Tab-separated table of C-alpha atoms in Angstrom:
chain	number	residue	atom	x	y	z
A	1	MET	CA	-31.681	12.717	-13.214
A	2	ASN	CA	-31.355	10.287	-16.032
A	3	LYS	CA	-28.972	7.063	-15.350
A	4	GLU	CA	-26.569	8.012	-18.181
A	5	THR	CA	-25.779	11.348	-15.947
A	6	ILE	CA	-25.788	9.099	-12.923
A	7	THR	CA	-23.762	6.124	-14.123
A	8	LYS	CA	-21.340	9.055	-15.833
A	9	THR	CA	-20.404	10.483	-12.476
A	10	LEU	CA	-19.837	7.366	-10.484
A	11	THR	CA	-17.807	6.233	-13.273
A	12	ASP	CA	-15.684	9.232	-13.411
A	13	LEU	CA	-14.879	9.280	-9.588
A	14	PHE	CA	-15.101	5.110	-9.238
A	15	SER	CA	-13.030	3.704	-12.056
A	16	LEU	CA	-10.436	1.569	-12.047
A	17	GLU	CA	-10.047	1.214	-15.819
A	18	ASP	CA	-7.012	0.035	-16.534
A	19	LYS	CA	-5.551	1.057	-13.365
A	20	VAL	CA	-2.327	-1.292	-12.764
A	21	ILE	CA	-3.570	-3.095	-8.988
A	22	LEU	CA	-0.811	-4.734	-7.252
A	23	MET	CA	-2.264	-6.893	-4.421
A	24	THR	CA	0.084	-9.293	-1.226
A	25	GLY	CA	-2.676	-11.818	0.550
A	26	ALA	CA	-4.573	-11.319	-2.714
A	27	ALA	CA	-5.821	-15.276	-1.820
A	28	GLY	CA	-6.975	-14.578	1.942
A	29	ALA	CA	-10.609	-14.100	2.995
A	30	ILE	CA	-10.230	-9.664	2.616
A	31	GLY	CA	-7.935	-10.118	0.316
A	32	SER	CA	-9.766	-12.031	-2.313
A	33	GLU	CA	-12.732	-10.162	-2.363
A	34	ILE	CA	-11.156	-7.339	-3.083
A	35	ALA	CA	-9.037	-8.496	-6.020
A	36	LYS	CA	-12.231	-9.471	-7.265
A	37	CYS	CA	-14.327	-6.022	-6.996
A	38	TYR	CA	-11.037	-4.484	-8.452
A	39	ALA	CA	-11.565	-6.160	-10.959
A	40	ASN	CA	-14.867	-5.973	-11.720
A	41	LEU	CA	-13.913	-2.155	-12.224
A	42	GLY	CA	-11.968	-2.568	-14.844
A	43	ALA	CA	-8.464	-3.004	-12.364
A	44	LYS	CA	-5.741	-5.316	-14.121
A	45	VAL	CA	-4.464	-6.612	-10.705
A	46	VAL	CA	-1.753	-8.864	-9.959
A	47	ILE	CA	-3.318	-11.645	-7.232
A	48	ALA	CA	0.551	-12.208	-5.404
A	49	ASP	CA	0.399	-14.425	-2.183
A	50	PHE	CA	2.274	-17.282	-1.104
A	51	ASN	CA	-0.812	-19.639	-1.565
A	52	GLU	CA	-0.480	-20.760	-5.838
A	53	GLU	CA	-3.811	-23.045	-5.024
A	54	ALA	CA	-6.003	-20.303	-3.321
A	55	MET	CA	-4.467	-17.886	-6.271
A	56	ALA	CA	-5.492	-19.789	-8.652
A	57	GLU	CA	-9.002	-19.940	-7.508
A	58	VAL	CA	-9.276	-16.314	-6.927
A	59	LYS	CA	-7.842	-15.930	-10.625
A	60	GLN	CA	-10.707	-18.272	-12.411
A	61	GLU	CA	-13.239	-16.012	-10.411
A	62	ILE	CA	-12.060	-13.495	-11.787
A	63	ASP	CA	-11.547	-14.833	-15.602
A	64	ALA	CA	-14.497	-16.405	-15.462
A	65	ALA	CA	-16.524	-12.592	-15.266
A	66	GLY	CA	-14.259	-11.360	-17.952
A	67	GLY	CA	-11.883	-9.495	-15.982
A	68	GLU	CA	-8.163	-9.445	-15.851
A	69	SER	CA	-5.558	-10.621	-13.493
A	70	THR	CA	-2.470	-12.423	-13.097
A	71	CYS	CA	-1.097	-14.410	-10.542
A	72	MET	CA	2.780	-14.088	-8.721
A	73	LYS	CA	3.925	-16.119	-5.895
A	74	LEU	CA	5.333	-13.358	-3.234
A	75	CYS	CA	6.777	-14.697	0.260
A	76	LEU	CA	6.823	-12.212	2.548
A	77	PRO	CA	9.096	-10.785	3.907
A	78	ASP	CA	11.625	-11.879	1.112
A	79	GLU	CA	13.753	-8.788	-0.637
A	80	ASP	CA	13.907	-11.321	-3.558
A	81	SER	CA	10.919	-12.397	-3.962
A	82	ILE	CA	9.556	-9.005	-3.384
A	83	GLU	CA	11.412	-7.684	-5.894
A	84	GLU	CA	10.567	-10.281	-8.282
A	85	VAL	CA	6.915	-9.759	-8.029
A	86	VAL	CA	7.758	-5.887	-8.606
A	87	ASN	CA	9.684	-6.526	-11.696
A	88	GLY	CA	7.469	-9.069	-12.833
A	89	THR	CA	4.348	-6.620	-12.988
A	90	ILE	CA	6.347	-3.724	-14.193
A	91	GLU	CA	7.462	-6.110	-17.080
A	92	LYS	CA	3.701	-7.016	-17.893
A	93	TYR	CA	2.100	-3.613	-17.116
A	94	GLY	CA	4.703	-1.478	-17.479
A	95	ARG	CA	3.484	0.620	-14.238
A	96	ILE	CA	2.020	-0.195	-10.667
A	97	ASP	CA	-1.163	3.222	-9.691
A	98	VAL	CA	-1.787	1.052	-6.588
A	99	LEU	CA	-0.091	-0.928	-4.032
A	100	ALA	CA	-2.953	-2.302	-1.704
A	101	ASN	CA	-0.773	-4.051	1.336
A	102	ILE	CA	-3.255	-6.827	2.596
A	103	ALA	CA	-1.457	-9.559	3.514
A	104	GLY	CA	-1.589	-10.272	7.365
A	105	ILE	CA	-1.020	-12.939	9.778
A	106	ASN	CA	-1.136	-13.555	13.336
A	107	LYS	CA	-1.526	-15.443	16.292
A	108	ARG	CA	-2.445	-15.003	19.744
A	109	THR	CA	-1.027	-15.369	22.557
A	110	LEU	CA	-0.482	-13.342	26.301
A	111	MET	CA	3.270	-11.908	25.822
A	112	THR	CA	4.093	-13.852	29.114
A	113	ASN	CA	3.789	-17.030	26.317
A	114	GLY	CA	5.960	-14.985	23.587
A	115	ALA	CA	8.234	-16.554	21.367
A	116	GLU	CA	10.764	-14.407	19.364
A	117	GLU	CA	9.919	-16.820	16.602
A	118	THR	CA	6.567	-15.428	16.595
A	119	PHE	CA	7.720	-11.900	16.725
A	120	ASP	CA	9.409	-12.069	13.474
A	121	ARG	CA	7.538	-13.812	11.734
A	122	ILE	CA	4.369	-11.431	12.482
A	123	ILE	CA	6.195	-8.037	12.362
A	124	GLY	CA	8.321	-9.328	8.906
A	125	VAL	CA	4.743	-10.167	7.022
A	126	ASN	CA	2.596	-7.370	8.168
A	127	LEU	CA	4.953	-4.740	9.253
A	128	LYS	CA	8.593	-5.619	7.612
A	129	GLY	CA	6.592	-6.666	3.805
A	130	SER	CA	4.039	-3.780	3.987
A	131	TYR	CA	7.691	-1.069	4.263
A	132	LEU	CA	10.223	-2.955	1.810
A	133	ILE	CA	7.274	-3.784	-0.746
A	134	SER	CA	5.851	-0.095	-0.648
A	135	ILE	CA	10.242	1.093	-0.549
A	136	SER	CA	10.121	-0.926	-4.126
A	137	VAL	CA	7.088	-0.342	-5.666
A	138	ALA	CA	7.718	3.980	-4.857
A	139	LYS	CA	11.648	3.705	-5.630
A	140	LYS	CA	9.996	2.238	-8.946
A	141	MET	CA	7.166	4.468	-10.214
A	142	ILE	CA	9.385	7.910	-9.618
A	143	ALA	CA	12.169	6.552	-11.256
A	144	LEU	CA	9.767	5.840	-14.642
A	145	ASN	CA	7.627	9.412	-14.193
A	146	GLU	CA	11.255	10.719	-14.686
A	147	THR	CA	10.572	9.939	-18.076
A	148	LEU	CA	7.600	10.131	-18.525
A	149	PRO	CA	5.124	13.263	-19.908
A	150	GLU	CA	3.374	15.221	-16.933
A	151	GLU	CA	-0.273	14.080	-18.674
A	152	GLN	CA	1.496	10.047	-17.546
A	153	LYS	CA	2.809	10.178	-14.574
A	154	VAL	CA	1.839	7.405	-12.100
A	155	HIS	CA	0.215	9.430	-9.390
A	156	LEU	CA	0.474	5.871	-6.839
A	157	SER	CA	-1.718	5.373	-3.810
A	158	ILE	CA	-0.536	2.859	-1.278
A	159	ILE	CA	-3.298	0.747	0.722
A	160	ASN	CA	-1.805	-0.399	3.771
A	161	VAL	CA	-4.122	-2.310	5.854
A	162	ALA	CA	-4.039	-1.663	9.461
A	163	SER	CA	-6.913	-2.603	12.245
A	164	TYR	CA	-8.710	-1.893	15.363
A	165	ASN	CA	-5.712	-2.929	17.526
A	166	SER	CA	-3.801	0.032	15.520
A	167	VAL	CA	-5.543	1.886	18.071
A	168	MET	CA	-7.372	-0.347	20.669
A	169	MET	CA	-5.995	-3.822	21.840
A	170	LEU	CA	-7.487	-7.359	23.086
A	171	GLY	CA	-5.750	-9.446	25.267
A	172	GLY	CA	-3.873	-12.018	23.078
A	173	ASN	CA	-3.300	-9.539	20.280
A	174	SER	CA	0.181	-8.233	21.588
A	175	VAL	CA	2.336	-8.644	18.320
A	176	TYR	CA	-0.171	-8.330	15.848
A	177	GLY	CA	-1.167	-5.104	17.221
A	178	MET	CA	2.427	-3.974	17.567
A	179	SER	CA	2.589	-4.316	14.010
A	180	LYS	CA	-0.435	-2.796	12.674
A	181	SER	CA	0.744	0.137	15.319
A	182	GLY	CA	3.546	0.262	13.849
A	183	VAL	CA	1.880	0.378	9.552
A	184	ALA	CA	-0.980	3.161	10.808
A	185	ALA	CA	3.052	4.793	11.020
A	186	MET	CA	4.013	3.803	8.489
A	187	THR	CA	1.414	5.045	6.612
A	188	ARG	CA	1.539	8.575	7.855
A	189	SER	CA	5.549	8.675	6.867
A	190	GLN	CA	4.530	7.615	3.511
A	191	ALA	CA	2.118	9.950	3.428
A	192	ILE	CA	3.844	12.972	4.201
A	193	GLU	CA	8.087	11.910	2.442
A	194	TRP	CA	5.901	10.419	-1.277
A	195	ALA	CA	3.631	13.797	-1.558
A	196	LYS	CA	5.815	15.418	-3.440
A	197	TYR	CA	6.426	12.711	-5.818
A	198	GLY	CA	2.427	12.423	-6.754
A	199	PHE	CA	1.901	9.490	-4.190
A	200	ARG	CA	-0.402	9.466	-1.310
A	201	SER	CA	-0.802	6.060	1.437
A	202	ASN	CA	-3.537	5.559	3.436
A	203	ALA	CA	-4.475	2.153	5.777
A	204	LEU	CA	-7.879	0.565	5.321
A	205	THR	CA	-8.794	-0.341	9.103
A	206	PRO	CA	-11.418	-3.174	9.843
A	207	GLY	CA	-13.143	-3.614	13.010
A	208	HIS	CA	-13.577	-7.239	13.532
A	209	ILE	CA	-14.698	-8.857	10.909
A	210	SER	CA	-15.721	-12.512	10.577
A	211	THR	CA	-14.016	-14.770	8.287
A	212	LYS	CA	-12.525	-18.639	8.650
A	213	LEU	CA	-9.782	-17.146	10.540
A	214	THR	CA	-11.794	-15.996	13.172
A	215	THR	CA	-14.297	-18.320	13.239
A	216	GLN	CA	-13.586	-19.957	16.247
A	217	LEU	CA	-13.479	-16.591	18.274
A	218	TRP	CA	-17.774	-16.028	17.061
A	219	ASP	CA	-18.391	-19.354	18.053
A	220	ASP	CA	-17.432	-18.834	20.980
A	221	PRO	CA	-20.239	-17.556	23.195
A	222	TYR	CA	-18.032	-15.527	25.603
A	223	TYR	CA	-15.919	-13.974	22.945
A	224	SER	CA	-18.446	-12.914	20.716
A	225	LYS	CA	-20.521	-11.583	22.999
A	226	TYR	CA	-17.675	-9.643	24.041
A	227	MET	CA	-16.989	-8.170	20.523
A	228	LEU	CA	-20.545	-7.530	20.067
A	229	ASP	CA	-21.188	-5.232	22.925
A	230	ARG	CA	-18.578	-2.840	21.766
A	231	ILE	CA	-19.853	-3.241	18.228
A	232	ALA	CA	-22.520	0.225	17.475
A	233	MET	CA	-24.272	-2.323	14.701
A	234	ALA	CA	-24.311	-5.165	17.309
A	235	ARG	CA	-22.770	-7.761	13.892
A	236	PRO	CA	-19.817	-8.608	12.665
A	237	GLY	CA	-17.933	-7.109	9.840
A	238	TYR	CA	-17.699	-9.424	6.501
A	239	PRO	CA	-15.230	-9.148	3.897
A	240	GLU	CA	-17.467	-7.445	1.922
A	241	ASP	CA	-17.777	-4.759	4.038
A	242	MET	CA	-14.334	-3.012	2.958
A	243	LEU	CA	-14.909	-2.725	-0.237
A	244	GLY	CA	-16.589	0.453	-0.101
A	245	MET	CA	-13.767	1.711	0.858
A	246	SER	CA	-11.004	-0.244	-1.159
A	247	VAL	CA	-12.924	1.255	-4.113
A	248	LEU	CA	-12.647	4.610	-2.720
A	249	LEU	CA	-8.629	5.034	-2.115
A	250	ALA	CA	-7.664	3.039	-5.146
A	251	SER	CA	-9.798	5.230	-7.015
A	252	ASP	CA	-9.561	8.814	-8.231
A	253	ALA	CA	-11.959	10.045	-5.814
A	254	SER	CA	-9.720	10.061	-3.183
A	255	ALA	CA	-7.548	12.262	-4.281
A	256	TYR	CA	-7.170	14.112	-2.135
A	257	MET	CA	-6.391	12.146	0.694
A	258	SER	CA	-3.534	10.464	2.743
A	259	GLY	CA	-1.685	9.035	5.852
A	260	GLN	CA	-5.698	8.405	6.670
A	261	LEU	CA	-6.717	5.794	9.081
A	262	CYS	CA	-9.965	4.990	7.576
A	263	ILE	CA	-11.915	2.789	9.828
A	264	VAL	CA	-14.955	0.570	9.093
A	265	ASP	CA	-15.817	-1.483	12.680
A	266	GLY	CA	-19.443	-0.575	12.257
A	267	GLY	CA	-19.618	1.923	15.319
A	268	CYS	CA	-16.943	0.113	17.205
A	269	LEU	CA	-14.242	3.025	18.258
A	270	ALA	CA	-17.211	5.212	18.600
A	271	GLY	CA	-18.003	3.664	21.541
A	272	GLY	CA	-20.141	0.084	21.102
A	273	GLN	CA	-23.287	-0.332	21.625
A	274	PRO	CA	-25.134	2.862	24.526
A	275	TRP	CA	-25.879	1.626	27.838
A	276	GLU	CA	-29.808	0.785	28.332
A	277	ILE	CA	-31.361	4.897	30.152
């Protein structure tokens, strides 16, 4: 097989050229890697985050590689902030082809030590924020499609971020797990309610990922062993491990996928490392 045929086949399946991708949490450890990957594949990436300094760094890297991106400050779950970002994206690019709800936060604490403020903040960003921005984008793309000929209609792909904790739990992650279980249910609801508009929704579902925010866990002998014993591949995941699935869900290669938890966990939920027999 010649390289031109291989390149054309891959491009036809996975190219993101000229797709407009609005990403929340695009300045974070996982979000920034996905944003750069999307831009490298030809997407016009809107980097939406609350951390303006981190956003500027991601944009600088995208620009240096010849990609296209723009930064918009986003404070979830504030509705005015959401509307400003969604409207700003449409004003700049005319449409939104992919909404990637990457933004997420956590605070590990036992339920008996829980506080209403912690609950509201985690649920607000992880679930309510994704819920509100998804509705805003969906409504606007439905309205836009009513004005467009069939060949120009937007086939919106929503990528939510669920978690290992959508399915299994770790102690101290109760509110985070609630929020991510809600994200899983929201993904299925979006898939069944918005399919008639040509929209689809799937959830990128990471396992145990090593980032700056989880360094203290991976550096701890007890917790790192606990996690590694439960991962068949016997290693943590890294942000770059999320890229393949993120591209699949944003591209037309996944045109018949919707309502799925797309698990990237090194074999953790499959059962972890086997016993020695």
